[in-house]
Amino acid sequence: MLRPRLLSELDLRLKNLKGSEDFKNGLKERFIANSSDIEDLYNDLYGHLPNSKKLFSQLLDQLFSAYSERSVELKTRDKDKLKEDYWFCSEQLTGMSLYVDRFAGKLPDVEKKLNYIEELGVNFLHLMPLFESPKDASDGGYAVSDFKRVDERFGNLKDLQHLGTQMRSKGMYLMLDIILNHTSDRHEWAQKAKAGEKKYQDFYYCYPDRSIPDLMEYHMPEVFPESAPGNFTYIHEMNQWVMSVFHSYQWDLNFKNPEVLVAMMDNIYFYANLGVDILRIDAPAFIWKEQGTSCQGLPNAHKLLQLIKLLVEVPAPGMAILGEAIVGPHQILEYFGKGRFTAHQCDFAYNATQMATQWDALATGDTRVMREAMKVVDLKPLGTSWINYSRCHDDIGLGYDDYMISNAGKDPNLHRKYLKDYYSGAFSGSPSKGALFGANPKNNDARISGSLASLCGLEAALESNDPQAIQTSINKLTLMQAQSFFSGGIPLIFYGDELGSLNDYSYLNDASKSYDNRWMHRPIIDWDKASKRTNIDTIEGSVFERHQRLIRIRKENKAFADLKNTHWLTLNSPAICSFIRTSEDQSVFCFLNYSNETQQIPESVFNSLGKGPHQLKELWSNQLMEFKSPLNYFDIKPYQFYILSNKI
Ligand code: OTU
């Protein structure tokens, strides 16, 4: 129900709005639907503050100006998206994350590579952070010094707009980051804070001495314990300690101050009106801090995300939100919203649990931990989706729960140690080449760096010039990708993986990167090598063709849209991950063998299709397969997978 006061706010602002009645009616409808919740959430967070009323009114002003500044092209695109049920859950979407400079050069060079992207079949691009960020202290662009100025390393705003227009004309989608939790210490606000301006010191968490930081430190984990230990940095210019959870040059914004919210909403609307289809909110778990807590995933962080979602939805309903929370399986579900906000907070979250348990299964040949984890992952509400991925620009954290490992009959400590050893070269039987990241002797925690291909054994296989090992590594890599592509969610390829890129150790020679081994898996694309992709007999060609095929199969089958239609199966063999995807007129059975031994699958798994025999189409090999009796078994080779559809 719209409150009378909000109704008059609406009337007042609608009068001044130009443009088509049709669009305006949509705006009005969404305002009526969202504004009472917006007000309640806002008051919960800020109602007790003296300036809260004034800033609320500013938020509403911003919302309406964002709408009036939104182009007719984008408003039309919004309307088209809304016509579909959950456009962002579609089987038609396949994404790729890439660094503009490392992939192509500058923004116009990315435009020249759109043909390559199309050749692959990708139609949704995540451009890694490209707004201004100090070259020597950038955290890969995640330390932003100006949210609206494109860093000159990549070109300028016009180039970005041009690329966006080109992409839309090709039916592609764009994802950009909003780095909400912190700014670079060179951002204007941080500079002003350093210069002593109280207003801007209040944009951050500043403390005159160590008393509060010491108390807080006790409960706060360290994100980068090796390269950036501790969560506070002494700033001698202002003689204060500032909270810096990530690197010391990344200052945490204080969202307890509503002026920070207003300032960041301004940036969010700026991105929305650039034509961003999916906004990746970086590190949302961290956006609210309370003394005496871990300062991660707090209830008010969720409220703030709900508020942001509702504020975005009114003027820019076509922009979906991805919450980049890399947290445990139970915690991640909260990012999709609870209670009345179910499926109304983040539209997407990273499926870090599936990703990590896939690496677990690959190292052990055993999918039981994954099966335990999937019981939780599967609880995601309809109308939201996962970003599925095998690798991204960050490390792999083994962030699932200990009980999942225990339920699979293993000791959590020994098991995690085995996995870390397996991927970091400490275990001699492993073909994987990676490294530990963020090793913390205090709690024995560590994550893993390394490229998809190197972790799957390709680097070692090439070094030993072993054709069979090369083939096995390509099969493993394809298996990993197949699960991202065919289980519920939108696959996001990390650029270079489509060509089988190996670790790149050149970051060690660059002082601005050498302290951070995540750079080993952020390749600089060698386009001469990439041109080998047209020859299927090369590694590049084989890996590229396999990605093309995965994308094509996904697009051709509606059962791969993510509409709460993934049903996990438990086969006797722990080596096999299996699930069924369904749509109105189709069932697709997916079986993935994570072990180095041939396994057998009972034909009785097809009983749900009714009385046999069954003829099914295996989509990966494009061949018909006959299953004659539920008493029979069929073979699945090491690292092989079957995608069996009853639609032939
Ligand atoms: C995100 O990462 C980015 O993806 C990283 O590249 C940045 O360094 C970081 O934020 C700071 O902006 O906060 O919610 O384990 O997974 O730091 C998860 C490392 C994050 C990343 C973690 C992460």
mmCIF file of N, CA and C in Angstrom, residues 285-365:
data_model
loop_
_atom_site.group_PDB
_atom_site.id
_atom_site.type_symbol
_atom_site.label_atom_id
_atom_site.label_comp_id
_atom_site.label_asym_id
_atom_site.label_seq_id
_atom_site.Cartn_x
_atom_site.Cartn_y
_atom_site.Cartn_z
ATOM 1 N N ALA A 285 29.432 -8.824 1.269
ATOM 2 C CA ALA A 285 29.388 -9.336 2.646
ATOM 3 C C ALA A 285 29.961 -8.324 3.628
ATOM 4 N N PHE A 286 30.798 -7.421 3.101
ATOM 5 C CA PHE A 286 31.589 -6.562 3.987
ATOM 6 C C PHE A 286 30.982 -5.175 4.215
ATOM 7 N N ILE A 287 29.835 -4.882 3.590
ATOM 8 C CA ILE A 287 29.436 -3.465 3.536
ATOM 9 C C ILE A 287 28.864 -2.886 4.829
ATOM 10 N N TRP A 288 28.716 -3.695 5.849
ATOM 11 C CA TRP A 288 28.249 -3.135 7.135
ATOM 12 C C TRP A 288 29.117 -3.703 8.251
ATOM 13 N N LYS A 289 29.586 -2.829 9.109
ATOM 14 C CA LYS A 289 30.468 -3.288 10.196
ATOM 15 C C LYS A 289 29.858 -2.982 11.553
ATOM 16 N N GLU A 290 30.036 -3.884 12.489
ATOM 17 C CA GLU A 290 29.612 -3.656 13.873
ATOM 18 C C GLU A 290 30.712 -4.170 14.773
ATOM 19 N N GLN A 291 31.048 -3.350 15.742
ATOM 20 C CA GLN A 291 32.050 -3.772 16.723
ATOM 21 C C GLN A 291 31.637 -5.088 17.376
ATOM 22 N N GLY A 292 32.580 -5.969 17.571
ATOM 23 C CA GLY A 292 32.273 -7.230 18.262
ATOM 24 C C GLY A 292 31.754 -8.313 17.332
ATOM 25 N N THR A 293 31.769 -8.051 16.034
ATOM 26 C CA THR A 293 31.343 -9.082 15.073
ATOM 27 C C THR A 293 32.465 -9.292 14.056
ATOM 28 N N SER A 294 32.271 -10.297 13.205
ATOM 29 C CA SER A 294 33.268 -10.538 12.158
ATOM 30 C C SER A 294 33.203 -9.451 11.088
ATOM 31 N N CYS A 295 32.168 -8.624 11.151
ATOM 32 C CA CYS A 295 31.948 -7.554 10.170
ATOM 33 C C CYS A 295 31.714 -8.130 8.768
ATOM 34 N N GLN A 296 31.183 -9.319 8.697
ATOM 35 C CA GLN A 296 30.845 -9.915 7.403
ATOM 36 C C GLN A 296 29.438 -10.499 7.461
ATOM 37 N N GLY A 297 28.668 -10.262 6.411
ATOM 38 C CA GLY A 297 27.333 -10.865 6.283
ATOM 39 C C GLY A 297 26.376 -10.475 7.404
ATOM 40 N N LEU A 298 26.503 -9.265 7.930
ATOM 41 C CA LEU A 298 25.630 -8.841 9.036
ATOM 42 C C LEU A 298 24.213 -8.553 8.515
ATOM 43 N N PRO A 299 23.209 -8.665 9.389
ATOM 44 C CA PRO A 299 21.831 -8.411 8.946
ATOM 45 C C PRO A 299 21.675 -7.068 8.219
ATOM 46 N N ASN A 300 22.364 -6.044 8.699
ATOM 47 C CA ASN A 300 22.219 -4.750 8.023
ATOM 48 C C ASN A 300 22.884 -4.709 6.651
ATOM 49 N N ALA A 301 23.859 -5.567 6.422
ATOM 50 C CA ALA A 301 24.436 -5.643 5.071
ATOM 51 C C ALA A 301 23.344 -6.136 4.115
ATOM 52 N N HIS A 302 22.546 -7.092 4.584
ATOM 53 C CA HIS A 302 21.456 -7.603 3.746
ATOM 54 C C HIS A 302 20.374 -6.546 3.546
ATOM 55 N N LYS A 303 20.058 -5.829 4.602
ATOM 56 C CA LYS A 303 19.053 -4.754 4.466
ATOM 57 C C LYS A 303 19.521 -3.723 3.445
ATOM 58 N N LEU A 304 20.790 -3.397 3.541
ATOM 59 C CA LEU A 304 21.323 -2.401 2.617
ATOM 60 C C LEU A 304 21.243 -2.904 1.173
ATOM 61 N N LEU A 305 21.512 -4.169 0.977
ATOM 62 C CA LEU A 305 21.419 -4.726 -0.380
ATOM 63 C C LEU A 305 19.967 -4.714 -0.866
ATOM 64 N N GLN A 306 19.050 -5.030 0.038
ATOM 65 C CA GLN A 306 17.624 -4.998 -0.348
ATOM 66 C C GLN A 306 17.230 -3.578 -0.744
ATOM 67 N N LEU A 307 17.698 -2.635 0.052
ATOM 68 C CA LEU A 307 17.377 -1.236 -0.239
ATOM 69 C C LEU A 307 17.934 -0.842 -1.605
ATOM 70 N N ILE A 308 19.174 -1.224 -1.866
ATOM 71 C CA ILE A 308 19.792 -0.873 -3.153
ATOM 72 C C ILE A 308 19.013 -1.507 -4.302
ATOM 73 N N LYS A 309 18.637 -2.770 -4.133
ATOM 74 C CA LYS A 309 17.880 -3.459 -5.189
ATOM 75 C C LYS A 309 16.586 -2.689 -5.505
ATOM 76 N N LEU A 310 15.849 -2.304 -4.446
ATOM 77 C CA LEU A 310 14.568 -1.630 -4.665
ATOM 78 C C LEU A 310 14.773 -0.255 -5.291
ATOM 79 N N LEU A 311 15.836 0.424 -4.871
ATOM 80 C CA LEU A 311 16.114 1.757 -5.426
ATOM 81 C C LEU A 311 16.516 1.673 -6.893
ATOM 82 N N VAL A 312 17.192 0.598 -7.260
ATOM 83 C CA VAL A 312 17.620 0.416 -8.656
ATOM 84 C C VAL A 312 16.418 0.037 -9.516
ATOM 85 N N GLU A 313 15.583 -0.824 -8.967
ATOM 86 C CA GLU A 313 14.511 -1.422 -9.756
ATOM 87 C C GLU A 313 13.511 -0.392 -10.273
ATOM 88 N N VAL A 314 13.270 0.669 -9.499
ATOM 89 C CA VAL A 314 12.244 1.631 -9.927
ATOM 90 C C VAL A 314 12.653 2.310 -11.242
ATOM 91 N N PRO A 315 13.821 2.962 -11.314
ATOM 92 C CA PRO A 315 14.155 3.599 -12.594
ATOM 93 C C PRO A 315 14.806 2.679 -13.620
ATOM 94 N N ALA A 316 15.431 1.597 -13.202
ATOM 95 C CA ALA A 316 16.196 0.758 -14.148
ATOM 96 C C ALA A 316 15.866 -0.716 -13.929
ATOM 97 N N PRO A 317 14.620 -1.109 -14.201
ATOM 98 C CA PRO A 317 14.199 -2.468 -13.853
ATOM 99 C C PRO A 317 14.916 -3.556 -14.641
ATOM 100 N N GLY A 318 15.612 -3.172 -15.709
ATOM 101 C CA GLY A 318 16.287 -4.179 -16.522
ATOM 102 C C GLY A 318 17.694 -4.485 -16.031
ATOM 103 N N MET A 319 18.138 -3.811 -14.972
ATOM 104 C CA MET A 319 19.496 -4.091 -14.504
ATOM 105 C C MET A 319 19.434 -5.106 -13.363
ATOM 106 N N ALA A 320 19.936 -6.300 -13.617
ATOM 107 C CA ALA A 320 19.973 -7.337 -12.586
ATOM 108 C C ALA A 320 21.185 -7.095 -11.681
ATOM 109 N N ILE A 321 21.126 -7.667 -10.487
ATOM 110 C CA ILE A 321 22.218 -7.462 -9.534
ATOM 111 C C ILE A 321 22.856 -8.788 -9.143
ATOM 112 N N LEU A 322 24.175 -8.804 -9.259
ATOM 113 C CA LEU A 322 24.948 -9.962 -8.811
ATOM 114 C C LEU A 322 25.671 -9.582 -7.525
ATOM 115 N N GLY A 323 25.420 -10.324 -6.465
ATOM 116 C CA GLY A 323 26.140 -10.063 -5.218
ATOM 117 C C GLY A 323 27.366 -10.957 -5.179
ATOM 118 N N GLU A 324 28.538 -10.348 -5.203
ATOM 119 C CA GLU A 324 29.766 -11.164 -5.237
ATOM 120 C C GLU A 324 30.166 -11.546 -3.810
ATOM 121 N N ALA A 325 29.363 -12.414 -3.218
ATOM 122 C CA ALA A 325 29.716 -12.887 -1.883
ATOM 123 C C ALA A 325 30.315 -14.266 -2.054
ATOM 124 N N ILE A 326 31.529 -14.426 -1.565
ATOM 125 C CA ILE A 326 32.172 -15.742 -1.638
ATOM 126 C C ILE A 326 32.148 -16.264 -0.209
ATOM 127 N N VAL A 327 31.046 -16.877 0.126
ATOM 128 C CA VAL A 327 30.808 -17.310 1.507
ATOM 129 C C VAL A 327 30.295 -18.750 1.492
ATOM 130 N N GLY A 328 30.065 -19.310 2.651
ATOM 131 C CA GLY A 328 29.639 -20.701 2.753
ATOM 132 C C GLY A 328 28.265 -20.931 2.144
ATOM 133 N N PRO A 329 27.930 -22.209 1.891
ATOM 134 C CA PRO A 329 26.675 -22.548 1.216
ATOM 135 C C PRO A 329 25.413 -22.043 1.931
ATOM 136 N N HIS A 330 25.385 -22.087 3.248
ATOM 137 C CA HIS A 330 24.180 -21.614 3.939
ATOM 138 C C HIS A 330 24.095 -20.091 3.875
ATOM 139 N N GLN A 331 25.216 -19.440 4.078
ATOM 140 C CA GLN A 331 25.228 -17.978 4.097
ATOM 141 C C GLN A 331 24.868 -17.395 2.734
ATOM 142 N N ILE A 332 25.304 -18.068 1.666
ATOM 143 C CA ILE A 332 25.096 -17.453 0.341
ATOM 144 C C ILE A 332 23.609 -17.323 0.035
ATOM 145 N N LEU A 333 22.819 -18.266 0.529
ATOM 146 C CA LEU A 333 21.383 -18.232 0.221
ATOM 147 C C LEU A 333 20.742 -16.943 0.719
ATOM 148 N N GLU A 334 21.299 -16.385 1.782
ATOM 149 C CA GLU A 334 20.716 -15.150 2.326
ATOM 150 C C GLU A 334 20.792 -13.987 1.349
ATOM 151 N N TYR A 335 21.738 -14.060 0.423
ATOM 152 C CA TYR A 335 21.886 -12.953 -0.535
ATOM 153 C C TYR A 335 20.748 -12.897 -1.550
ATOM 154 N N PHE A 336 19.986 -13.982 -1.633
ATOM 155 C CA PHE A 336 18.818 -13.968 -2.523
ATOM 156 C C PHE A 336 17.599 -13.378 -1.816
ATOM 157 N N GLY A 337 17.747 -12.998 -0.569
ATOM 158 C CA GLY A 337 16.653 -12.387 0.190
ATOM 159 C C GLY A 337 15.867 -13.420 0.964
ATOM 160 N N LYS A 338 15.352 -12.972 2.105
ATOM 161 C CA LYS A 338 14.565 -13.886 2.946
ATOM 162 C C LYS A 338 13.183 -13.287 3.142
ATOM 163 N N GLY A 339 12.234 -14.157 3.560
ATOM 164 C CA GLY A 339 10.892 -13.685 3.896
ATOM 165 C C GLY A 339 10.271 -12.922 2.752
ATOM 166 N N ARG A 340 9.751 -11.743 3.025
ATOM 167 C CA ARG A 340 9.100 -10.982 1.945
ATOM 168 C C ARG A 340 10.087 -10.499 0.890
ATOM 169 N N PHE A 341 11.376 -10.546 1.191
ATOM 170 C CA PHE A 341 12.362 -10.132 0.183
ATOM 171 C C PHE A 341 12.944 -11.315 -0.586
ATOM 172 N N THR A 342 12.324 -12.489 -0.439
ATOM 173 C CA THR A 342 12.817 -13.656 -1.169
ATOM 174 C C THR A 342 12.824 -13.354 -2.664
ATOM 175 N N ALA A 343 13.946 -13.633 -3.304
ATOM 176 C CA ALA A 343 14.151 -13.353 -4.729
ATOM 177 C C ALA A 343 14.024 -11.864 -5.031
ATOM 178 N N HIS A 344 14.267 -11.050 -4.026
ATOM 179 C CA HIS A 344 14.187 -9.603 -4.239
ATOM 180 C C HIS A 344 15.327 -8.893 -3.511
ATOM 181 N N GLN A 345 16.518 -9.429 -3.710
ATOM 182 C CA GLN A 345 17.703 -8.783 -3.123
ATOM 183 C C GLN A 345 18.783 -8.849 -4.203
ATOM 184 N N CYS A 346 19.567 -9.915 -4.230
ATOM 185 C CA CYS A 346 20.472 -10.098 -5.366
ATOM 186 C C CYS A 346 19.795 -11.068 -6.326
ATOM 187 N N ASP A 347 19.872 -10.762 -7.608
ATOM 188 C CA ASP A 347 19.293 -11.680 -8.596
ATOM 189 C C ASP A 347 20.237 -12.859 -8.824
ATOM 190 N N PHE A 348 21.524 -12.555 -8.715
ATOM 191 C CA PHE A 348 22.554 -13.569 -8.934
ATOM 192 C C PHE A 348 23.496 -13.640 -7.744
ATOM 193 N N ALA A 349 24.072 -14.807 -7.545
ATOM 194 C CA ALA A 349 25.233 -14.925 -6.656
ATOM 195 C C ALA A 349 26.193 -15.906 -7.323
ATOM 196 N N TYR A 350 27.453 -15.823 -6.961
ATOM 197 C CA TYR A 350 28.420 -16.786 -7.486
ATOM 198 C C TYR A 350 28.180 -18.147 -6.843
ATOM 199 N N ASN A 351 28.210 -19.176 -7.645
ATOM 200 C CA ASN A 351 28.048 -20.532 -7.130
ATOM 201 C C ASN A 351 29.414 -21.070 -6.683
ATOM 202 N N ALA A 352 29.974 -20.369 -5.693
ATOM 203 C CA ALA A 352 31.323 -20.726 -5.234
ATOM 204 C C ALA A 352 31.338 -22.129 -4.635
ATOM 205 N N THR A 353 30.225 -22.543 -4.066
ATOM 206 C CA THR A 353 30.182 -23.870 -3.451
ATOM 207 C C THR A 353 30.292 -24.955 -4.510
ATOM 208 N N GLN A 354 29.547 -24.783 -5.607
ATOM 209 C CA GLN A 354 29.667 -25.794 -6.660
ATOM 210 C C GLN A 354 31.089 -25.796 -7.220
ATOM 211 N N MET A 355 31.600 -24.589 -7.472
ATOM 212 C CA MET A 355 32.947 -24.476 -8.034
ATOM 213 C C MET A 355 33.966 -25.199 -7.146
ATOM 214 N N ALA A 356 33.944 -24.881 -5.853
ATOM 215 C CA ALA A 356 34.960 -25.443 -4.954
ATOM 216 C C ALA A 356 34.786 -26.953 -4.796
ATOM 217 N N THR A 357 33.534 -27.413 -4.728
ATOM 218 C CA THR A 357 33.357 -28.859 -4.547
ATOM 219 C C THR A 357 33.656 -29.605 -5.854
ATOM 220 N N GLN A 358 33.600 -28.923 -6.983
ATOM 221 C CA GLN A 358 34.061 -29.564 -8.223
ATOM 222 C C GLN A 358 35.562 -29.825 -8.147
ATOM 223 N N TRP A 359 36.304 -28.824 -7.643
ATOM 224 C CA TRP A 359 37.760 -29.025 -7.508
ATOM 225 C C TRP A 359 38.046 -30.112 -6.486
ATOM 226 N N ASP A 360 37.196 -30.165 -5.464
ATOM 227 C CA ASP A 360 37.311 -31.214 -4.452
ATOM 228 C C ASP A 360 37.145 -32.588 -5.125
ATOM 229 N N ALA A 361 36.081 -32.702 -5.931
ATOM 230 C CA ALA A 361 35.787 -33.979 -6.586
ATOM 231 C C ALA A 361 36.889 -34.371 -7.570
ATOM 232 N N LEU A 362 37.431 -33.375 -8.265
ATOM 233 C CA LEU A 362 38.461 -33.682 -9.261
ATOM 234 C C LEU A 362 39.736 -34.216 -8.589
ATOM 235 N N ALA A 363 40.033 -33.682 -7.418
ATOM 236 C CA ALA A 363 41.256 -34.124 -6.725
ATOM 237 C C ALA A 363 41.079 -35.487 -6.052
ATOM 238 N N THR A 364 39.831 -35.819 -5.716
ATOM 239 C CA THR A 364 39.616 -37.053 -4.949
ATOM 240 C C THR A 364 38.962 -38.160 -5.770
ATOM 241 N N GLY A 365 38.371 -37.790 -6.914
ATOM 242 C CA GLY A 365 37.612 -38.765 -7.693
ATOM 243 C C GLY A 365 36.333 -39.163 -6.975
#
